[in-house]
mmCIF file of C-alpha atoms in Angstrom:
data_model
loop_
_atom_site.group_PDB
_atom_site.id
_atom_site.type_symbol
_atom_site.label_atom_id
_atom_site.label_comp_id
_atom_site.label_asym_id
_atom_site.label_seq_id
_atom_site.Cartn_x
_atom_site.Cartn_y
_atom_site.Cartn_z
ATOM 1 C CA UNK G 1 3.832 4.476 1.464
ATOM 2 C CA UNK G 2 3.274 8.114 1.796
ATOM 3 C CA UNK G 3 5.628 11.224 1.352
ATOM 4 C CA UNK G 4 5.957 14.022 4.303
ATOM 5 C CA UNK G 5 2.906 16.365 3.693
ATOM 6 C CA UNK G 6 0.558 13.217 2.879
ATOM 7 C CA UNK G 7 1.887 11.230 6.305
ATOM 8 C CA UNK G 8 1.042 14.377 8.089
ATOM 9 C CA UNK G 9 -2.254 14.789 7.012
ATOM 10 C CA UNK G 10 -3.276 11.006 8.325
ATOM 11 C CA UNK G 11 -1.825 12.039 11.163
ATOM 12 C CA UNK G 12 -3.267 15.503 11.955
ATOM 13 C CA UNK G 13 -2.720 17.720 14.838
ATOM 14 C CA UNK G 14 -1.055 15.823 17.680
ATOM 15 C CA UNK G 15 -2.180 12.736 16.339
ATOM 16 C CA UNK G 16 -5.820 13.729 16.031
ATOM 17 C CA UNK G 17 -6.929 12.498 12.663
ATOM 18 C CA UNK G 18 -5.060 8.471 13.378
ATOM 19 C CA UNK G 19 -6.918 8.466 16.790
ATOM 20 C CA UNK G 20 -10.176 9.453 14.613
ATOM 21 C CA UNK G 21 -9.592 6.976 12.033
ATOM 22 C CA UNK G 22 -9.093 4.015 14.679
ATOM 23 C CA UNK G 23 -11.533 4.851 16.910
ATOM 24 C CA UNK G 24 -13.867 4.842 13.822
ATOM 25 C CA UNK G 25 -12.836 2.225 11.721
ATOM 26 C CA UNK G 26 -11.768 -0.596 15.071
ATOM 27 C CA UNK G 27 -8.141 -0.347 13.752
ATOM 28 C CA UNK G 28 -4.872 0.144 14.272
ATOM 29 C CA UNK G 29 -2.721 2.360 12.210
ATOM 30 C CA UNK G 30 0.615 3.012 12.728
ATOM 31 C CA UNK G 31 3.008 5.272 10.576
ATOM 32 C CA UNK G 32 6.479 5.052 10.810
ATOM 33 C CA UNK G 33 8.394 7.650 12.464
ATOM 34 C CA UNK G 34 9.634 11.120 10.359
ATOM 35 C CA UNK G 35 12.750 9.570 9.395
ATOM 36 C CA UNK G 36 11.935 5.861 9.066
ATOM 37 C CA UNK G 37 11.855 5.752 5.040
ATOM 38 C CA UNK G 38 11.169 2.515 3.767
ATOM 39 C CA UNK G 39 14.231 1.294 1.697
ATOM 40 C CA UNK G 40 14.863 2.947 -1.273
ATOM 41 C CA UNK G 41 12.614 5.508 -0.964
ATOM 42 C CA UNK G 42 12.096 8.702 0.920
ATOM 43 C CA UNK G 43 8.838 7.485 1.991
ATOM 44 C CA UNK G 44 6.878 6.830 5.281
ATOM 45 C CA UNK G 45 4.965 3.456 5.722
ATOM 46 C CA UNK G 46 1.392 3.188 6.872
ATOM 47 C CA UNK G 47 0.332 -0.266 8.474
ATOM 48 C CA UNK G 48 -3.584 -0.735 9.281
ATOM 49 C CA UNK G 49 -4.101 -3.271 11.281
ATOM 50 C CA UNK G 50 -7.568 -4.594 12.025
ATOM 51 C CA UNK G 51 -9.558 -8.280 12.948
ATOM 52 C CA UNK G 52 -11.816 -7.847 9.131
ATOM 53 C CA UNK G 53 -11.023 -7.091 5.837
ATOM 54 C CA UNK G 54 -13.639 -3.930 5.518
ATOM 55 C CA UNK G 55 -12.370 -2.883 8.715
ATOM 56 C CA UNK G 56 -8.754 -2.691 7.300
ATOM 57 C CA UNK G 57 -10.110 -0.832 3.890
ATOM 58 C CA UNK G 58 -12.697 1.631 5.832
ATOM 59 C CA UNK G 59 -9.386 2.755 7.490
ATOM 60 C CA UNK G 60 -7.449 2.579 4.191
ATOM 61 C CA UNK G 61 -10.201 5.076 2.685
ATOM 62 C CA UNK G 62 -10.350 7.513 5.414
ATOM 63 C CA UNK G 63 -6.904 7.710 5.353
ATOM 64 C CA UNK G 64 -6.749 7.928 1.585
ATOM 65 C CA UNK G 65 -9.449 10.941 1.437
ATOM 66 C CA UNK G 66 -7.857 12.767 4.064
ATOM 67 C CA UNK G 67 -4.408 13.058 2.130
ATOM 68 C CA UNK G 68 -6.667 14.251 -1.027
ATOM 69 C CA UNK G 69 -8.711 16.804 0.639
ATOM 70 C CA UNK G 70 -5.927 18.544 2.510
ATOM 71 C CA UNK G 71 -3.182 18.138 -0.288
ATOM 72 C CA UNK G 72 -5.443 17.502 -3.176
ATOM 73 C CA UNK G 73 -3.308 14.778 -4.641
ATOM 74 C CA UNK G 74 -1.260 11.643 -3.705
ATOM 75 C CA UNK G 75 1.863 11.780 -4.690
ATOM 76 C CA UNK G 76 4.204 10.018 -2.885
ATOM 77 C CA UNK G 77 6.234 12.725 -3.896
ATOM 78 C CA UNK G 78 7.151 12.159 -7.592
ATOM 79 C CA UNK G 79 6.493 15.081 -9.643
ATOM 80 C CA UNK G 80 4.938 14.003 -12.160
ATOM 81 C CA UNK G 81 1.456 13.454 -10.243
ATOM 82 C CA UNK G 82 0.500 17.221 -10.838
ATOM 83 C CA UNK G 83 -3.272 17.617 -11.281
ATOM 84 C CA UNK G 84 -5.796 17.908 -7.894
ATOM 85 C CA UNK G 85 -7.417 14.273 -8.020
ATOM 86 C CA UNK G 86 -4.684 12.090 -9.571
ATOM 87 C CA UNK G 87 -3.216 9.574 -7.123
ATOM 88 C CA UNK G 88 -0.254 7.091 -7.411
ATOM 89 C CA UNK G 89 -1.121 4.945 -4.372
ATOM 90 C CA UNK G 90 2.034 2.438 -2.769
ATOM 91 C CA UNK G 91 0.905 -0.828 -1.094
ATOM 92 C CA UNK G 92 2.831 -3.321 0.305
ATOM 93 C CA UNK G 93 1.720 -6.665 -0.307
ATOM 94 C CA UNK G 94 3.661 -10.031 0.689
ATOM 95 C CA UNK G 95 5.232 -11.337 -2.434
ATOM 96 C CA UNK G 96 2.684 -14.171 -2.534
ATOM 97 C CA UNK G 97 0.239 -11.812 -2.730
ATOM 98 C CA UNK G 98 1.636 -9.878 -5.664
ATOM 99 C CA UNK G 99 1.927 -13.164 -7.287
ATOM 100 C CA UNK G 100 -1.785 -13.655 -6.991
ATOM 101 C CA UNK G 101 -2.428 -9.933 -8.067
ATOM 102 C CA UNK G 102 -1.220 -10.356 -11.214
ATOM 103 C CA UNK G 103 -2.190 -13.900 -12.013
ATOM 104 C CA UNK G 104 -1.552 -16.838 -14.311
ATOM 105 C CA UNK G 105 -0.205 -14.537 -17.584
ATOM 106 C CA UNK G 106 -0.965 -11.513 -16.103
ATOM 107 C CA UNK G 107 -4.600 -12.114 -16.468
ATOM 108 C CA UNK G 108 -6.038 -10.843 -13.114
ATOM 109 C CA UNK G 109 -4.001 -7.785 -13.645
ATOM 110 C CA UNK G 110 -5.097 -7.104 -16.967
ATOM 111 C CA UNK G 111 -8.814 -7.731 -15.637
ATOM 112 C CA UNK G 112 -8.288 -5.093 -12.393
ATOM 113 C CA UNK G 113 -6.939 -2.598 -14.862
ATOM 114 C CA UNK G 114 -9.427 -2.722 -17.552
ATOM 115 C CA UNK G 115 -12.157 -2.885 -14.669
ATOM 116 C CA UNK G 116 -11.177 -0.212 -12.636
ATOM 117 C CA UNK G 117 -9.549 2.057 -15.024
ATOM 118 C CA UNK G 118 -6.205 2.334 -13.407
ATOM 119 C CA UNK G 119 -2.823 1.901 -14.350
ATOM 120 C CA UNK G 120 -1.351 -0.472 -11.989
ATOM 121 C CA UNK G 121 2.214 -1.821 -11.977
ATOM 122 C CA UNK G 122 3.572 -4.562 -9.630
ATOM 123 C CA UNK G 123 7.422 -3.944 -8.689
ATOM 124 C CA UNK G 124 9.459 -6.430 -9.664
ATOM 125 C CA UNK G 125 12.018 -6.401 -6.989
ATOM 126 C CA UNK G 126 11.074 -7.708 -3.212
ATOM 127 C CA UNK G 127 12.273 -5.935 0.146
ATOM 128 C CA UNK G 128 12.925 -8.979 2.914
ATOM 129 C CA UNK G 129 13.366 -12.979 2.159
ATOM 130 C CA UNK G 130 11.677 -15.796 2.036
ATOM 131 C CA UNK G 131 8.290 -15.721 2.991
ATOM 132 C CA UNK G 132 8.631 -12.623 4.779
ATOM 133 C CA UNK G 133 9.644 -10.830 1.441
ATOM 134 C CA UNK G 134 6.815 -7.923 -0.021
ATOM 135 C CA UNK G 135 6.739 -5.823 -2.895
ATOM 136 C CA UNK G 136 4.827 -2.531 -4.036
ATOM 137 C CA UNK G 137 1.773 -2.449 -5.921
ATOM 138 C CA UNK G 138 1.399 1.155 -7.293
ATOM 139 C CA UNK G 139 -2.058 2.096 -8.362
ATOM 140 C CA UNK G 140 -2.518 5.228 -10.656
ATOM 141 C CA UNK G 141 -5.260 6.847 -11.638
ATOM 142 C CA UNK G 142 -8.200 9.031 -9.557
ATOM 143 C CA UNK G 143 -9.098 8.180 -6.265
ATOM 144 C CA UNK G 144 -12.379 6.819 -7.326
ATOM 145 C CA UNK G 145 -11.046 4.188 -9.434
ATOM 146 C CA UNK G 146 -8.304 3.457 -6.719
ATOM 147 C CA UNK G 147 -10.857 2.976 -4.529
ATOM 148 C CA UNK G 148 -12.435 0.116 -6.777
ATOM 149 C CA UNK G 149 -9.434 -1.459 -7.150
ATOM 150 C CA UNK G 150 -8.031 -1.314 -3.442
ATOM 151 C CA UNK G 151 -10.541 -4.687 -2.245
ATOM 152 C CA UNK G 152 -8.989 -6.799 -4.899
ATOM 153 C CA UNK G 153 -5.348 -5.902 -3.619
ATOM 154 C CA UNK G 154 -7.057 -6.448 0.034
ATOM 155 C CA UNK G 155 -8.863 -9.639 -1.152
ATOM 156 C CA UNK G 156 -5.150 -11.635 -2.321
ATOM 157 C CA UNK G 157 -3.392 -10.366 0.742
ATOM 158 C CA UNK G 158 -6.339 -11.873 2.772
ATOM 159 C CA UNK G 159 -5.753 -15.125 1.065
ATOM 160 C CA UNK G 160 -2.390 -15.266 2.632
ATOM 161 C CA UNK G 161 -3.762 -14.783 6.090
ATOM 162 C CA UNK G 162 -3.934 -18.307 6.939
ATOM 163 C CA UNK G 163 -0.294 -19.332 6.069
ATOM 164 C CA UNK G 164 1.752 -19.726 8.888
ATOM 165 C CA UNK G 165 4.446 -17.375 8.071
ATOM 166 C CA UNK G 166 1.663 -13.917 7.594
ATOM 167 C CA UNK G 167 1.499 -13.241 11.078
ATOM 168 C CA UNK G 168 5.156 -12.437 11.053
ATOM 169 C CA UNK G 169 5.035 -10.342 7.628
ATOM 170 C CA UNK G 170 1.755 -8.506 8.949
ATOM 171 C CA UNK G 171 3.955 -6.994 12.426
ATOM 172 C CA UNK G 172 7.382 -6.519 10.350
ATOM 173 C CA UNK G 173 8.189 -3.158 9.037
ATOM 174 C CA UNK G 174 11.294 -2.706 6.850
ATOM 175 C CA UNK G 175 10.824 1.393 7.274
ATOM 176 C CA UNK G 176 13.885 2.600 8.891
ATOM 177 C CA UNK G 177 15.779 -0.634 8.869
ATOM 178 C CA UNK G 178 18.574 0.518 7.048
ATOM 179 C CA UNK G 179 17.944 -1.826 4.386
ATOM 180 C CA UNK G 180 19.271 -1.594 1.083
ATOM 181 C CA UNK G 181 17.104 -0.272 -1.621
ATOM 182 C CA UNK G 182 15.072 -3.494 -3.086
ATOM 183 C CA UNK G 183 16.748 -5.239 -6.225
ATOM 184 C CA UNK G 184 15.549 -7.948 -8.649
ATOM 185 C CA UNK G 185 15.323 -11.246 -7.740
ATOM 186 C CA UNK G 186 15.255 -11.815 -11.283
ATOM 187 C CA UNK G 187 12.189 -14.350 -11.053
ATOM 188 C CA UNK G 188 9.159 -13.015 -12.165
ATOM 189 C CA UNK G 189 8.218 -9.984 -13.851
ATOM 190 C CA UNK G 190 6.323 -6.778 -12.828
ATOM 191 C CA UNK G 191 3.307 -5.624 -14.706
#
């Protein structure tokens, strides 16, 4: 999920730097258009797809350094990401996923933040139903150490990929739906 200046920057001039980025990477990003916010936020969504895994995060990365060399930060815009290198990073995962990210206790979350050095914080509530329902994973810390940490977010989404249902979620876009902001399901609990 990226605010204004940061969605501009993967897309460049007339679209330049998203042609560049697929052409180099084999994948297919999309960003939703200058008003589609995803719900609840004021924030554009980003999907990559792509037919591997490295694929997917090679675009992820180029995309990623982009936003930090031309606005020195990601943001997303809350204000409170102020110095050049720090990045709060948004990605949506399905809620199975975020299930897996965190783990039995919380213990593969613990692990990914102690390994990488990053705060990271699963939301609690879910956008959609059922087993098309997804929920944000915000990472926090530099872009080196977000970097580490993006191929285990990748990793439990790409365990997902052979239920029958992740086709579906992998097309859908909630960005300007008109969806209500996402509330609690009350099950489970964000770390």
């Amino acid at each position: 999920l990226l605010a204004a200046p940061e969605a501009s920057s993967v897309l460049g001039q007339g679209g330049a730097t998203c042609r560049e980025i697929s052409q180099t990477t084999g994948t297919r990003p999309h960003l939703s258009g200058r008003h589609e916010f995803y719900p609840g936020t004021s924030l554009q969504e980003l999907s990559i797809r792509g037919t591997t895994q490295d694929a997917i995060m090679n675009a992820l990365f180029q995309a990623l350094n982009k936003i930090c060399e031309d606005c020195s930060r990601i943001c997303g815009s809350d204000p409170d990401v102020t110095e050049p290198g720090d990045c709060r990073v948004r990605i949506l995962v399905p809620s199975q996923a975020a299930r897996a990210i965190i783990g039995k206790g919380g213990e593969n979350i613990k692990t990914l933040r102690q390994a990488c050095n990053l705060h990271i914080h699963v939301q609690e509530a879910s956008v959609g139903r059922g087993e098309l329902a997804e929920q944000t994973v915000q990472l926090q810390g530099q872009l080196a150490a977000i970097q580490m940490g993006i191929p285990n977010i990748l990793e439990k989404t790409a365990e997902c990929m052979e239920q029958a249902w992740f086709t579906n979620w992998a097309v859908i876009s909630y960005a300007g739906s008109g969806m209500e902001a996402p509330s609690s399901k009350g099950k489970g609990k964000g770390k």
